[in-house]
XYZ file of C-alpha atoms in Angstrom:
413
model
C 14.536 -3.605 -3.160
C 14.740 -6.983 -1.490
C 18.311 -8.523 -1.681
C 18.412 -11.860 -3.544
C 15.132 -11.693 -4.849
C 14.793 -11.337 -8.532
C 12.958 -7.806 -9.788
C 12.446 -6.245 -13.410
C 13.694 -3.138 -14.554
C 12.072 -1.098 -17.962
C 14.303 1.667 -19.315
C 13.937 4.201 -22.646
C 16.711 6.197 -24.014
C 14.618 9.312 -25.050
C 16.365 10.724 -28.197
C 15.103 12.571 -31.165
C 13.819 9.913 -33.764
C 16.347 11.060 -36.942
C 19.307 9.168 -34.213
C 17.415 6.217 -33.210
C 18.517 4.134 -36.383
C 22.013 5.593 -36.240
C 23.541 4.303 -32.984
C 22.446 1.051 -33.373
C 22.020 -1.294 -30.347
C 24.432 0.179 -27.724
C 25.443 -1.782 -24.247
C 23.515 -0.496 -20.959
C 25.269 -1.290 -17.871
C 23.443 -1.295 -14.642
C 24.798 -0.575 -10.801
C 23.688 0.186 -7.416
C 25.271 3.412 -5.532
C 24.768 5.055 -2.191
C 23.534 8.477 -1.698
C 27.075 9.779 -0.891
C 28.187 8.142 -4.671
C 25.372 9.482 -6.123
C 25.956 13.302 -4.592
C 29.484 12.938 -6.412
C 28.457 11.395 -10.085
C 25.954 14.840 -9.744
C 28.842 16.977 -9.149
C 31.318 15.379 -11.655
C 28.959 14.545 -14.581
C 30.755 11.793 -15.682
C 30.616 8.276 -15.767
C 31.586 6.370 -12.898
C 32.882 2.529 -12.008
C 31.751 3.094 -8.153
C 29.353 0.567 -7.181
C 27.649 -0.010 -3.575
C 26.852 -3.943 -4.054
C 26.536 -6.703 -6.889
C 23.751 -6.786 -9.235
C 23.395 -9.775 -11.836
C 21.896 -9.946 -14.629
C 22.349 -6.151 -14.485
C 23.942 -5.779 -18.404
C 21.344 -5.012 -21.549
C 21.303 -3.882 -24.220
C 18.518 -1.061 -26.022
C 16.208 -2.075 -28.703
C 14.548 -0.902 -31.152
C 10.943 -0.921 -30.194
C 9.067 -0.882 -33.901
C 5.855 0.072 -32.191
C 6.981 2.895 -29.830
C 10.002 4.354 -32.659
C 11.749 4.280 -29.133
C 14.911 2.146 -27.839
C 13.969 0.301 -24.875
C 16.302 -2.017 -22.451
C 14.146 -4.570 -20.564
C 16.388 -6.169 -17.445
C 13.836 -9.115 -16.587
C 15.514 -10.943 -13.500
C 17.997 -8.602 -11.667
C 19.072 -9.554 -8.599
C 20.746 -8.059 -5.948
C 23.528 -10.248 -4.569
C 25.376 -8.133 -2.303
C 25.099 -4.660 -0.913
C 27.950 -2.539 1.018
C 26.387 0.078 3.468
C 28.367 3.134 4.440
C 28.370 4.506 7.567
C 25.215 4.553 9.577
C 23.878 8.487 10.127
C 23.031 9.142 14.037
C 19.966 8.140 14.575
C 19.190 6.333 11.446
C 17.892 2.685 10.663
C 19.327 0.776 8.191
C 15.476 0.882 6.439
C 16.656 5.467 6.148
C 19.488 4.490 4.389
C 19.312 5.201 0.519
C 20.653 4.046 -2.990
C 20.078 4.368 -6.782
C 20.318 2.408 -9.270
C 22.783 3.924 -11.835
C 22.352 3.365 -15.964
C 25.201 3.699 -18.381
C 26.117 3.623 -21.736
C 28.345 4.428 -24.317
C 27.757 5.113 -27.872
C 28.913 7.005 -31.382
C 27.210 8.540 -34.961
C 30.403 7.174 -36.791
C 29.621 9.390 -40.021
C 29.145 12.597 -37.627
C 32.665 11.833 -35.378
C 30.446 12.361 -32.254
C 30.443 9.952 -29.189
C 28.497 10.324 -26.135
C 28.463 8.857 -22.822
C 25.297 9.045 -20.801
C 24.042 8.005 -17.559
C 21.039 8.361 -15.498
C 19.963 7.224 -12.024
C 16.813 5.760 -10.380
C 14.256 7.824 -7.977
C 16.466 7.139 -4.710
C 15.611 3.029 -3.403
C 15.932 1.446 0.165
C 17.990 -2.093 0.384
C 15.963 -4.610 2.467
C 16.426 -8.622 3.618
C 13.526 -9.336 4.962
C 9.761 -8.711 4.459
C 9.242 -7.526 7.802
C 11.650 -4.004 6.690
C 9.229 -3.200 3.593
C 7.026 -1.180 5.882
C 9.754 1.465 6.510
C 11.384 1.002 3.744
C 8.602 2.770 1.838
C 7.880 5.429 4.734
C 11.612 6.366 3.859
C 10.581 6.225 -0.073
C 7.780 8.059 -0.048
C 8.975 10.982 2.516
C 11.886 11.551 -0.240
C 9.503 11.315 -2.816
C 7.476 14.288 -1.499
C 10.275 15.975 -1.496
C 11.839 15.332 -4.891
C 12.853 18.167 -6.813
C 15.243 19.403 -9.397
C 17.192 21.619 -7.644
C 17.875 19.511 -4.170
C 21.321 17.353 -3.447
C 20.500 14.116 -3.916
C 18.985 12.713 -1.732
C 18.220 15.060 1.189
C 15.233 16.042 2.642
C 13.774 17.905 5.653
C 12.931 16.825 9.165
C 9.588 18.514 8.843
C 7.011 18.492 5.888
C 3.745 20.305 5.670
C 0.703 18.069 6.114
C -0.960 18.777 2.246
C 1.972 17.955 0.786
C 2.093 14.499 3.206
C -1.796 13.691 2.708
C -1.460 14.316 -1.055
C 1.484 11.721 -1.426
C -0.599 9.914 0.292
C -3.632 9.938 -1.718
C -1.660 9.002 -4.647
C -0.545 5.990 -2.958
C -3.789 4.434 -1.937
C -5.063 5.696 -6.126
C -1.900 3.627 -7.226
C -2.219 0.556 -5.212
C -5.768 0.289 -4.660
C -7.636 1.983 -7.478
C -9.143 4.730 -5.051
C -7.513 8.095 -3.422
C -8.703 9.446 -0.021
C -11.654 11.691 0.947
C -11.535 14.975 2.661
C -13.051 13.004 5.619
C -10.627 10.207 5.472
C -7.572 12.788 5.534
C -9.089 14.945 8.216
C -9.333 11.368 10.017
C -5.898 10.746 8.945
C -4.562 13.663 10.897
C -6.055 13.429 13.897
C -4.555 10.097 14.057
C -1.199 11.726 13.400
C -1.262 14.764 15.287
C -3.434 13.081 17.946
C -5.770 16.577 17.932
C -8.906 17.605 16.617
C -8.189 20.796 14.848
C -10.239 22.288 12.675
C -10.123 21.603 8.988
C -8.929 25.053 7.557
C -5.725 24.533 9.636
C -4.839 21.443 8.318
C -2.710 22.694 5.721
C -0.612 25.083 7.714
C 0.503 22.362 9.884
C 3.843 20.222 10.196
C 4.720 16.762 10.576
C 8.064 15.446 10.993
C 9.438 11.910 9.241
C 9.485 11.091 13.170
C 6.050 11.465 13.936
C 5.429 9.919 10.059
C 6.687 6.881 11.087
C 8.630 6.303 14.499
C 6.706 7.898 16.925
C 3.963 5.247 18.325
C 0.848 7.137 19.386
C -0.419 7.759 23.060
C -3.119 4.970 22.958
C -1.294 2.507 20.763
C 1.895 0.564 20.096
C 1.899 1.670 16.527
C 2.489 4.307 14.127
C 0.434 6.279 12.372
C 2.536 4.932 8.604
C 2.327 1.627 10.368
C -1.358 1.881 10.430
C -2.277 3.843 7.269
C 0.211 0.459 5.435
C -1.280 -1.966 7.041
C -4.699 -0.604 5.382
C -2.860 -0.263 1.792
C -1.940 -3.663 1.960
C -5.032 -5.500 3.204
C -7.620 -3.420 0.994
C -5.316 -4.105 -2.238
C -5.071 -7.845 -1.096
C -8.715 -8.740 -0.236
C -11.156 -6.112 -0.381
C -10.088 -3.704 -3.704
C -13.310 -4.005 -5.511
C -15.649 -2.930 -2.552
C -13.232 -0.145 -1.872
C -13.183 1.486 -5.264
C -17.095 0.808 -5.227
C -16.472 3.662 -2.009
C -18.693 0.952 -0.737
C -16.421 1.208 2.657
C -16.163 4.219 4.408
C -13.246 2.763 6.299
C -11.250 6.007 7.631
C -14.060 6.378 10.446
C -13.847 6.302 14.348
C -16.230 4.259 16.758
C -18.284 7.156 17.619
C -19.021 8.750 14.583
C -19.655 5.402 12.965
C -22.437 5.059 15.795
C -23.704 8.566 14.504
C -23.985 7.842 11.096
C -26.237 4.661 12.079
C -28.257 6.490 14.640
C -31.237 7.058 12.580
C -30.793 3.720 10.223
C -33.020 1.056 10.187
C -32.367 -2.424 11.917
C -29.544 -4.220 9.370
C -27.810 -1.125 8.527
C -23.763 -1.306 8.686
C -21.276 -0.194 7.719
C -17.625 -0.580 7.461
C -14.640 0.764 9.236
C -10.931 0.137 9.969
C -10.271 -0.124 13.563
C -7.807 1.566 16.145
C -7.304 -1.751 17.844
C -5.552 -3.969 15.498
C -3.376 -3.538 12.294
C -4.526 -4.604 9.235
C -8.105 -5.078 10.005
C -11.852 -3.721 9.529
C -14.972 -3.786 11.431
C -18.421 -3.808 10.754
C -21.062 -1.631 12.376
C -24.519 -2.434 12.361
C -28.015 -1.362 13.675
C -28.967 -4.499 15.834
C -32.854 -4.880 16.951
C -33.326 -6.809 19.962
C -36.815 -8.674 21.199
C -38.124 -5.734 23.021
C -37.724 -3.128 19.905
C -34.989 -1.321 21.625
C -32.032 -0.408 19.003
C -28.175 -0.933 19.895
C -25.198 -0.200 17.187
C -22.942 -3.308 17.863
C -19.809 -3.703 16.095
C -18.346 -7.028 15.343
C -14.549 -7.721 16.023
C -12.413 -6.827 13.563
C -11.473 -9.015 10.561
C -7.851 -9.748 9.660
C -5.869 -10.950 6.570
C -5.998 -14.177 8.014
C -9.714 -14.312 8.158
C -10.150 -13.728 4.499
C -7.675 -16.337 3.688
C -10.373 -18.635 4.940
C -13.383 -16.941 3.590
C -13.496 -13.175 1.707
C -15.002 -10.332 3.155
C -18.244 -10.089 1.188
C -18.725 -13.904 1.554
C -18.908 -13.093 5.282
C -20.968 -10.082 4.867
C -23.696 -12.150 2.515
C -23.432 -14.598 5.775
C -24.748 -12.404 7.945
C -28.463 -11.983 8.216
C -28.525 -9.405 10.313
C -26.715 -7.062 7.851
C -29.133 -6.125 5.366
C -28.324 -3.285 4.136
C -25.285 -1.023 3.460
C -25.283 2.443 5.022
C -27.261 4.623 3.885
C -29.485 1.977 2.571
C -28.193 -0.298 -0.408
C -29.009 -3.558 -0.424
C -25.777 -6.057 0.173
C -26.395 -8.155 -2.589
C -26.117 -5.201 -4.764
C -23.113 -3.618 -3.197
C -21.002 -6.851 -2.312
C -22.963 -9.870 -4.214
C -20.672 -9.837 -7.509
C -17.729 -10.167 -4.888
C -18.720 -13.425 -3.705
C -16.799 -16.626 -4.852
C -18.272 -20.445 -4.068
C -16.786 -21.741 -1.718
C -18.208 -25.447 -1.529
C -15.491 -27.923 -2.274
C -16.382 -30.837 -4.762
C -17.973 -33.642 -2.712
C -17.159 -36.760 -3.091
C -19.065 -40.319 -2.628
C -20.375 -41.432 0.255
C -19.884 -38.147 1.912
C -22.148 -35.140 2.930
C -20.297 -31.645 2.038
C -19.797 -28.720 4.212
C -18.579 -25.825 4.039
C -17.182 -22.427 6.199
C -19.859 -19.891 7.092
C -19.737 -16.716 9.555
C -22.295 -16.671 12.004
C -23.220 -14.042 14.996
C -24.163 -16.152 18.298
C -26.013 -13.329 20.347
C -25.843 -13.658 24.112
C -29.559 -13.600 25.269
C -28.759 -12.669 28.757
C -26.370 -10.019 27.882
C -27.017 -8.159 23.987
C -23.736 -9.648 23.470
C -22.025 -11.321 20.942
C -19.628 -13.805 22.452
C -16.769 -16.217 21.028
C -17.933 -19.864 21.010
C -16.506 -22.550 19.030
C -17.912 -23.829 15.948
C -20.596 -26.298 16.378
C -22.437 -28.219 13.444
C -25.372 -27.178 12.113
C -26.865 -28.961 9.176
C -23.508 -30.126 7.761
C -21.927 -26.694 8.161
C -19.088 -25.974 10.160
C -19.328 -22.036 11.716
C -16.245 -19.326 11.574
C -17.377 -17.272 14.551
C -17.100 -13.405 15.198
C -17.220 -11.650 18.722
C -18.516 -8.170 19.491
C -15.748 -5.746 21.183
C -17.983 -5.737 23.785
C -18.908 -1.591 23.048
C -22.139 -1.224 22.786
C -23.587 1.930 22.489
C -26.481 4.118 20.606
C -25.021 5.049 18.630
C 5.919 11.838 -11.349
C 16.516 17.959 -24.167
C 17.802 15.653 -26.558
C 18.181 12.551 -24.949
C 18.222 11.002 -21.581
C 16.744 8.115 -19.780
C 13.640 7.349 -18.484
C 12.894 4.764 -16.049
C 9.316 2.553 -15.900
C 8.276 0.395 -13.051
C 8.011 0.939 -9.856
C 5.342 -1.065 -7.783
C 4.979 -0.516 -4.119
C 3.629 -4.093 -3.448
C 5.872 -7.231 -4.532
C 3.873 -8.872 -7.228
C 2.134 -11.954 -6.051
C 3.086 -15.452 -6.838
């Protein structure tokens, strides 16, 4: 939850139908607490006027929903205006730190003498200001999430988590936000990342991670993390590559060296695609490149970032390629990326010749290399070049509440 900026909230009061008509339209009041507040509305049961911060907008009222028989409160634009934190835990960023958002209402069956009071909160939330938090906010979310049960304090969880349960939250992520769960392989690729070891696949799920080496702990070889990594990938395939992905038409969770195995026996234009150890956020293809003399090399172009397909999408720049011909094993790339293409040839005007953005490969004769060289024109067409990395090789009774949307991604404008 991002403070100042406006969000949506969907509630149901689940009661038995014969009541619905009876209690009318009653007043739902909406707060933020802290953990600590939370813990003590659990132990008392009773409604509470503690709040942790400002909400506006926050104060609805339920519905009657003719289609559902159900009453709904919609909260459209909430916002959070202020927010009070408590005491910081040793240790602990202010991205660990966790609230709820806490529903109540009051209301009575006049003709019965009964009144009721209810209240129920939100799955636990993290308070950010500024995009560059949302990362670790949601490595704090989804680590409680795991380990959400009936029967815990609110909200506490362990230091260390087995790996299913990890890879399986996980998995449901990547299904949510980008229309396809993991592989076997990619999970098995997953924790070797994490665990920075190779061990064997029937040990997987007897071994622990802890939140620290989830999401603080930068590997040996890089400056990251693994959650760092593995959100980076969430975000850029649900941004600019989700059709391709649920098409499984990228293998993606792949190293160098077993990419180079898959292509060993592939014919000149096979590649395939893979996200890369050396940069956040970005993908690489692999290819089977055929030089003069016969002899076969598996090149691999430098990875593509965000910012690349903000100029020009990824299977615009595949299609550009003539060298890529077909996707590994062997499927054409018109037939696995061609209905992914958009035109991008602005309207042209009079009096003037149009161009447009195009990926090219500029292969070093002297060297099998592909090298970085500024765009040059070439019958009215201006060139977005890619380099080689300079590898070559061969290769979730009677009534209660119930709480809808919850989006991992801010929408986009």
């Amino acid at each position: 939850m991002k403070k100042n900026t406006r969000f949506s909230v969907t509630l149901r009061l689940l009661i038995v139908k014969m009541l619905v008509r009876k209690i009318g339209n009653p007043i739902l009041r909406m707060s933020i607490i802290s953990e600590s507040q939370a813990q003590g509305l659990e132990n008392t049961n009773a409604s509470t006027s503690c709040t942790s911060g400002e909400l506006i907008d926050n104060i609805g009222s339920l519905e009657y929903n003719e289609l559902t028989h159900t009453l709904v409160a919609i909260f459209r634009n909430i916002r959070l205006k202020k927010i009070d934190r408590g005491v910081k835990k040793v240790n602990e960023r202010v991205v660990e730190e966790k609230f709820a958002l806490l529903f109540q209402s009051n209301f009575g069956l006049d003709q019965e003498g009964l009144a009721f009071s209810l209240w129920t909160l939100s799955l636990p939330t993290v308070v950010i200001v500024h995009g560059c938090q949302e990362q670790l906010a949601w490595a704090t979310i989804i680590w409680d999430n795991i380990c959400a049960k009936t029967d815990r304090k609110l909200f506490e969880v362990p230091k260390l988590l087995p790996w299913n349960r990890v890879v399986e939250a996980l998995t449901m992520k990547f299904r949510a936000c980008t229309g396809r769960g993991l592989t076997m392989e990619n999970l098995l690729y997953m924790f070797i990342k994490a665990h920075e070891s190779k061990q064997p696949v029937p040990a997987l799920n007897n071994r622990m991670i802890s939140f620290s080496q989830f999401c603080k702990e930068t590997t040996q070889q890089h400056s990251y993390t693994s959650w760092e990594w593995i959100y980076a990938i969430l975000k850029i395939t649900r941004e600019h590559f989700q059709g391709p992905w649920i098409d499984e038409s990228i293998i993606g969770f792949i190293d160098k060296s077993s990419a180079e195995n898959h292509l060993a026996n592939c014919v000149p234009g096979t590649f395939l695609l893979r996200f890369p150890e050396i940069v956040l956020a970005g993908i690489s293809i692999a290819w089977v490149h055929k030089e003069k003399d016969g002899q076969r090399q598996i090149l691999h172009i430098q990875p593509f970032t965000a910012k690349d397909f903000v100029i020009r999408s990824l299977a615009n720049r595949i299609c550009d390629l003539d060298e890529l011909k077909y996707l590994y094993p062997y499927i054409p790339k018109q037939e696995a990326f061609g209905r992914y293409t958009t035109s991008t040839i602005p309207p042209r005007h009079k009096d003037y010749v149009a161009s447009e953005l195009r990926t090219v490969l500029i292969l070093d004769p002297t060297s099998n290399c592909i090298t970085d060289s500024p765009g040059t024109p070439n019958s009215g067409k201006s060139h977005d070049t890619s380099s080689s990395e300079y590898n070559w090789t061969s290769l979730d009774e009677m009534c209660g509440f119930e709480v809808d949307n919850i989006s991992m991604f801010a929408p986009q404008d």
